[in-house]
């Protein structure tokens, strides 16, 4: 038995005979309550994207080459001071600047480039921040030479496959939460001899081995973190690791809680094997006031993680993107070089962080 459904009568009885009529039917029966807010939201997003793109395109950037004489020796702490100084570029902008002129936080790109084996440290910065960047470096390296140079990337057409060049590129990201640190300069210093093993030496060595027709670019685009959420994430992580049951107070309460409790835990660990624990009552039982911290009960590797997370969130934070690009002419392009580049960067890895 075959059934045939005639829909012509449905359209005529309801008055919906075409898409425009259907749309009008929906709007006239309350659909405008959904359509109008969605339309306003879409128009607002289009406006924000338009003014932000216009603002970004209007910015003028300069590329500065940084040359520091070998005899101008400074500890890695000096570079940390440079980063603290550069954070002065942070600006939130008022309502008029953000929603009328499209202001967004400007960034700076720290670049290490090898062109046929010649290695150069570069900084790409908005022209308005040039004085700030130069002052940050001259304050720590008075004998440094800072000069404006031509953009090395403008000689390459962005279309690939390319008639002359091959390209390999990648972005690098953290494998764990952003509150966990990579290996930083204090961990490259021998605890007994106090000899500092410069991790940059491996990177510079692999970059300097390029030959004619080869280039490698390491670009770190940074901007100051817009808020303290990444720090709060670190505080929550530490509390979870040490088993603390402290309610979050928010703001400065959490920032003060962290160093005090970590220090207290370290102090307990240090004296645990020397001083007999106090707090015994007359019955010989310990007073149960609830431990403020479980730091002393952590194994050494977990205790180190807690200390390093606490150290990281005490620093000025940057939102960052790291790019690595290797370019070579067809006849000399050797993708095996990527292994050397990645190996020199993996020295900053820690498997537990």
Coordinates of C-alpha atoms in Angstrom, one line a residue:
X1 CA 0.0 0.0 0.0
X2 CA 1.4 3.4 -1.0
X3 CA 0.8 6.7 0.9
X4 CA 1.0 10.1 -0.7
X5 CA 1.1 13.3 1.5
X6 CA -0.1 16.5 -0.1
X7 CA 1.6 19.5 1.6
X8 CA 0.2 22.1 -0.7
X9 CA -2.8 22.5 1.5
X10 CA -0.6 23.0 4.6
X11 CA 1.3 25.9 3.1
X12 CA -1.9 27.6 1.9
X13 CA -3.8 27.1 5.2
X14 CA -1.1 28.6 7.3
X15 CA -0.2 31.3 5.0
X16 CA 3.5 30.2 4.7
X17 CA 4.1 29.8 1.0
X18 CA 7.7 31.0 0.8
X19 CA 10.8 31.8 3.0
X20 CA 9.9 35.4 3.4
X21 CA 6.4 34.5 4.6
X22 CA 7.9 31.9 6.9
X23 CA 10.3 34.5 8.4
X24 CA 7.5 37.0 8.9
X25 CA 5.3 34.3 10.5
X26 CA 8.2 33.5 13.0
X27 CA 8.9 37.2 13.8
X28 CA 5.2 38.1 14.2
X29 CA 4.7 35.2 16.6
X30 CA 7.5 36.2 19.1
X31 CA 10.6 35.2 17.1
X32 CA 11.8 38.8 17.3
X33 CA 12.7 38.1 21.0
X34 CA 15.5 35.9 19.8
X35 CA 16.4 37.4 16.4
X36 CA 16.9 41.0 17.6
X37 CA 19.4 40.2 20.5
X38 CA 21.3 37.9 18.2
X39 CA 21.5 40.6 15.5
X40 CA 22.6 43.2 18.0
X41 CA 25.3 40.9 19.4
X42 CA 26.5 40.0 15.8
X43 CA 26.7 43.7 14.8
X44 CA 28.6 44.5 18.0
X45 CA 31.2 41.8 17.4
X46 CA 31.6 42.9 13.8
X47 CA 32.2 46.5 15.0
X48 CA 34.7 45.4 17.6
X49 CA 36.7 43.3 15.1
X50 CA 36.6 46.2 12.6
X51 CA 37.9 48.9 14.9
X52 CA 40.5 46.5 16.5
X53 CA 41.9 45.6 13.0
X54 CA 41.9 49.2 12.1
X55 CA 43.8 50.1 15.3
X56 CA 46.4 47.3 14.7
X57 CA 47.0 48.3 11.1
X58 CA 47.7 51.9 12.2
X59 CA 50.5 50.9 14.5
X60 CA 54.0 51.5 13.3
X61 CA 56.6 48.9 14.4
X62 CA 60.4 49.1 14.4
X63 CA 62.9 46.3 14.4
X64 CA 65.9 46.9 16.8
X65 CA 69.1 44.9 16.8
X66 CA 70.7 44.4 20.2
X67 CA 74.5 43.9 20.4
X68 CA 76.1 43.5 23.8
X69 CA 79.9 43.4 24.0
X70 CA 81.3 40.1 25.3
X71 CA 83.3 41.9 28.1
X72 CA 80.0 43.4 29.4
X73 CA 79.2 40.5 31.7
X74 CA 76.0 40.5 33.7
X75 CA 74.1 37.8 35.6
X76 CA 70.9 36.4 34.1
X77 CA 69.1 38.5 36.8
X78 CA 69.8 41.5 34.6
X79 CA 67.6 40.1 31.9
X80 CA 64.8 39.5 34.4
X81 CA 65.1 43.2 35.2
X82 CA 64.7 44.0 31.5
X83 CA 61.5 42.1 31.4
X84 CA 60.2 43.9 34.5
X85 CA 61.0 47.2 32.8
X86 CA 59.3 46.2 29.5
X87 CA 56.1 45.4 31.4
X88 CA 55.5 49.2 31.4
X89 CA 53.9 48.8 28.0
X90 CA 50.8 47.5 29.8
X91 CA 47.8 49.6 29.4
X92 CA 44.1 48.7 29.7
X93 CA 42.7 51.7 28.0
X94 CA 39.5 53.5 28.9
X95 CA 36.0 52.8 27.5
X96 CA 36.4 55.3 24.7
X97 CA 39.8 54.0 23.6
X98 CA 38.6 50.3 23.7
X99 CA 35.1 50.6 22.1
X100 CA 35.4 53.6 19.9
X101 CA 39.0 53.5 18.7
X102 CA 39.6 49.8 19.0
X103 CA 42.5 49.9 21.5
X104 CA 44.0 46.5 22.4
X105 CA 47.1 45.7 24.4
X106 CA 50.1 46.0 22.1
X107 CA 52.8 43.3 22.1
X108 CA 56.5 43.1 21.6
X109 CA 58.4 40.3 19.7
X110 CA 61.7 39.1 21.0
X111 CA 63.5 37.4 18.1
X112 CA 66.6 35.3 17.7
X113 CA 67.5 35.0 14.0
X114 CA 70.2 33.1 12.2
X115 CA 70.8 34.2 8.6
X116 CA 73.2 31.8 6.9
X117 CA 74.9 31.2 10.3
X118 CA 75.0 34.9 11.4
X119 CA 73.1 35.1 14.7
X120 CA 71.3 38.3 15.8
X121 CA 69.2 39.3 18.7
X122 CA 66.3 41.5 17.7
X123 CA 63.3 43.2 19.2
X124 CA 60.2 44.2 17.2
X125 CA 58.4 46.9 19.2
X126 CA 55.7 49.6 18.5
X127 CA 57.5 52.8 17.7
X128 CA 55.9 54.5 20.7
X129 CA 57.7 52.1 23.0
X130 CA 61.1 52.4 21.4
X131 CA 62.4 54.7 24.2
X132 CA 61.1 52.4 26.9
X133 CA 62.7 49.3 25.3
X134 CA 66.1 51.0 24.8
X135 CA 66.1 52.4 28.3
X136 CA 65.4 48.9 29.7
X137 CA 68.5 47.5 28.0
X138 CA 70.8 50.4 28.5
X139 CA 70.0 50.3 32.2
X140 CA 71.4 46.8 32.5
X141 CA 73.9 46.9 29.6
X142 CA 75.3 50.4 29.4
X143 CA 77.7 49.4 26.6
X144 CA 75.1 47.8 24.4
X145 CA 74.6 48.9 20.8
X146 CA 71.0 49.2 19.7
X147 CA 70.3 50.1 16.1
X148 CA 67.2 50.0 13.9
X149 CA 67.6 47.4 11.1
X150 CA 65.6 46.3 8.1
X151 CA 62.9 43.7 8.5
X152 CA 64.5 40.3 7.5
X153 CA 61.2 38.7 6.8
X154 CA 60.1 41.1 4.1
X155 CA 62.3 39.4 1.5
X156 CA 60.1 36.2 1.5
X157 CA 56.9 35.8 -0.3
X158 CA 54.3 34.3 2.0
X159 CA 53.1 31.8 -0.6
X160 CA 54.2 28.2 -0.1
X161 CA 55.1 26.0 -2.0
X162 CA 57.6 28.5 -3.1
X163 CA 59.6 28.5 -6.3
X164 CA 62.9 29.0 -4.5
X165 CA 62.5 28.1 -0.8
X166 CA 61.2 25.3 1.4
X167 CA 59.8 26.0 4.9
X168 CA 59.2 24.2 8.2
X169 CA 57.5 26.0 11.0
X170 CA 55.8 25.3 14.3
X171 CA 54.4 27.0 17.4
X172 CA 55.6 25.8 20.8
X173 CA 53.3 25.6 23.8
X174 CA 53.4 24.3 27.4
X175 CA 52.5 20.7 28.0
X176 CA 51.1 21.5 31.5
X177 CA 49.1 24.3 33.1
X178 CA 50.5 27.7 32.6
X179 CA 51.3 28.0 36.3
X180 CA 53.9 25.3 36.1
X181 CA 57.3 26.7 35.2
X182 CA 59.9 25.7 32.6
X183 CA 63.5 25.3 33.8
X184 CA 64.9 28.8 34.4
X185 CA 68.3 30.2 35.0
X186 CA 68.7 29.4 38.8
X187 CA 68.4 25.7 37.9
X188 CA 71.4 26.0 35.4
X189 CA 73.8 26.9 38.2
X190 CA 75.8 24.2 39.9
X191 CA 74.8 24.1 43.6
X192 CA 78.3 23.4 44.8
X193 CA 80.7 25.1 42.4
X194 CA 78.3 28.0 41.7
X195 CA 79.3 27.7 38.0
X196 CA 76.6 28.9 35.7
X197 CA 76.0 26.8 32.5
X198 CA 74.5 29.2 30.0
X199 CA 71.6 27.4 28.3
X200 CA 71.7 30.0 25.4
X201 CA 75.0 28.4 24.3
X202 CA 73.2 25.3 22.9
X203 CA 70.8 27.4 21.0
X204 CA 73.4 29.7 19.6
X205 CA 75.6 26.8 18.6
X206 CA 72.8 25.1 16.6
X207 CA 71.8 28.4 15.0
X208 CA 75.4 29.3 14.0
X209 CA 75.8 26.0 12.0
X210 CA 73.5 27.1 9.2
X211 CA 75.0 27.4 5.7
X212 CA 74.4 29.5 2.6
X213 CA 70.7 29.8 1.7
X214 CA 69.4 28.8 5.2
X215 CA 67.7 30.8 7.9
X216 CA 66.1 30.0 11.2
X217 CA 63.8 32.4 13.2
X218 CA 62.8 32.0 16.8
X219 CA 60.1 34.5 17.7
X220 CA 58.6 35.1 21.1
X221 CA 55.6 37.4 21.0
X222 CA 54.8 38.7 24.4
X223 CA 52.3 41.1 26.1
X224 CA 51.7 41.7 29.8
X225 CA 49.1 39.4 31.3
X226 CA 45.8 41.3 31.5
X227 CA 44.9 39.9 35.0
X228 CA 45.9 37.7 37.8
X229 CA 43.9 34.6 36.8
X230 CA 47.1 32.7 36.0
X231 CA 48.4 33.5 39.5
X232 CA 45.2 32.4 41.1
X233 CA 45.5 29.1 39.1
X234 CA 48.9 28.7 40.6
X235 CA 47.7 29.3 44.1
X236 CA 44.9 26.7 43.7
X237 CA 47.4 24.2 42.3
X238 CA 49.7 24.7 45.3
X239 CA 46.9 24.3 47.7
X240 CA 45.9 21.1 46.0
X241 CA 49.5 19.7 46.0
X242 CA 50.0 20.3 49.7
X243 CA 46.5 19.3 50.7
X244 CA 45.6 22.6 52.3
X245 CA 42.0 23.2 53.2
X246 CA 42.1 27.0 53.2
X247 CA 39.2 28.8 51.7
X248 CA 40.1 31.2 49.0
X249 CA 40.0 34.8 50.2
X250 CA 40.7 36.4 46.8
X251 CA 43.0 39.2 46.0
X252 CA 45.9 40.0 48.3
X253 CA 44.8 37.3 50.8
X254 CA 45.8 34.5 48.5
X255 CA 49.1 36.2 47.5
X256 CA 50.1 36.6 51.2
X257 CA 48.8 33.1 52.1
X258 CA 51.1 31.4 49.6
X259 CA 54.6 32.6 50.7
X260 CA 53.7 32.3 54.4
X261 CA 52.5 28.7 54.2
X262 CA 55.2 27.5 51.8
X263 CA 57.8 29.1 54.2
X264 CA 56.1 27.5 57.1
X265 CA 56.2 24.1 55.4
X266 CA 59.9 24.4 54.6
X267 CA 60.6 25.4 58.2
X268 CA 58.7 22.3 59.5
X269 CA 60.6 20.1 57.1
X270 CA 64.0 21.5 58.2
X271 CA 63.5 21.0 61.9
X272 CA 61.5 17.8 61.8
X273 CA 64.6 15.6 62.1
X274 CA 66.3 17.9 64.7
X275 CA 63.7 19.0 67.2
X276 CA 61.2 16.7 68.9
X277 CA 57.7 17.9 67.8
X278 CA 56.0 19.9 70.6
X279 CA 52.3 20.2 71.3
X280 CA 51.9 17.0 73.5
X281 CA 49.3 17.3 76.2
X282 CA 49.4 15.7 79.6
X283 CA 47.9 12.5 78.2
X284 CA 50.7 12.2 75.7
X285 CA 48.6 12.9 72.6
X286 CA 49.3 15.7 70.1
X287 CA 47.0 18.7 70.0
X288 CA 44.8 18.4 66.9
X289 CA 44.4 21.9 65.6
X290 CA 44.4 20.7 62.0
X291 CA 47.6 21.1 60.0
X292 CA 48.0 24.4 58.2
X293 CA 50.2 22.7 55.6
X294 CA 51.2 19.3 54.5
X295 CA 54.5 20.5 53.0
X296 CA 56.7 18.5 55.4
X297 CA 55.0 15.3 54.3
X298 CA 55.6 15.8 50.6
X299 CA 58.3 13.7 48.9
X300 CA 61.3 15.8 47.7
X301 CA 60.2 15.9 44.0
X302 CA 56.7 17.2 44.8
X303 CA 58.1 19.7 47.3
X304 CA 60.3 21.1 44.5
X305 CA 57.3 21.4 42.2
X306 CA 55.5 23.4 44.9
X307 CA 58.5 25.7 45.4
X308 CA 58.9 26.3 41.7
X309 CA 55.2 27.0 41.0
X310 CA 55.3 29.5 43.9
X311 CA 58.5 31.1 42.5
X312 CA 56.9 31.5 39.0
X313 CA 53.7 33.1 40.2
X314 CA 55.7 35.6 42.2
X315 CA 57.1 37.1 38.9
X316 CA 55.6 39.5 36.4
X317 CA 53.5 37.4 33.9
X318 CA 53.4 37.7 30.1
X319 CA 51.0 36.1 27.7
X320 CA 53.3 34.7 25.0
X321 CA 53.4 32.8 21.7
X322 CA 56.6 31.1 20.6
X323 CA 57.2 30.4 16.9
X324 CA 60.1 28.5 15.3
X325 CA 60.6 28.7 11.5
X326 CA 63.3 27.1 9.4
X327 CA 63.7 28.3 5.8
X328 CA 66.1 27.0 3.2
X329 CA 66.6 26.9 -0.6
X330 CA 65.5 23.7 -2.3
X331 CA 69.0 22.4 -2.8
X332 CA 70.2 23.0 0.8
X333 CA 67.0 22.6 2.9
X334 CA 67.7 19.9 5.5
X335 CA 64.8 19.1 7.8
X336 CA 67.1 17.1 10.0
X337 CA 68.3 20.5 11.4
X338 CA 64.9 20.8 13.1
X339 CA 66.0 18.1 15.5
X340 CA 69.0 20.2 16.6
X341 CA 66.8 23.3 17.1
X342 CA 64.2 21.4 19.1
X343 CA 66.9 19.6 21.1
X344 CA 68.4 23.0 22.2
X345 CA 65.0 24.1 23.3
X346 CA 64.1 20.9 25.2
X347 CA 66.8 21.7 27.8
X348 CA 64.2 24.0 29.3
X349 CA 61.9 21.0 29.9
X350 CA 61.2 19.4 33.2
X351 CA 59.2 16.2 33.1
X352 CA 57.5 16.9 36.5
X353 CA 56.5 20.5 35.5

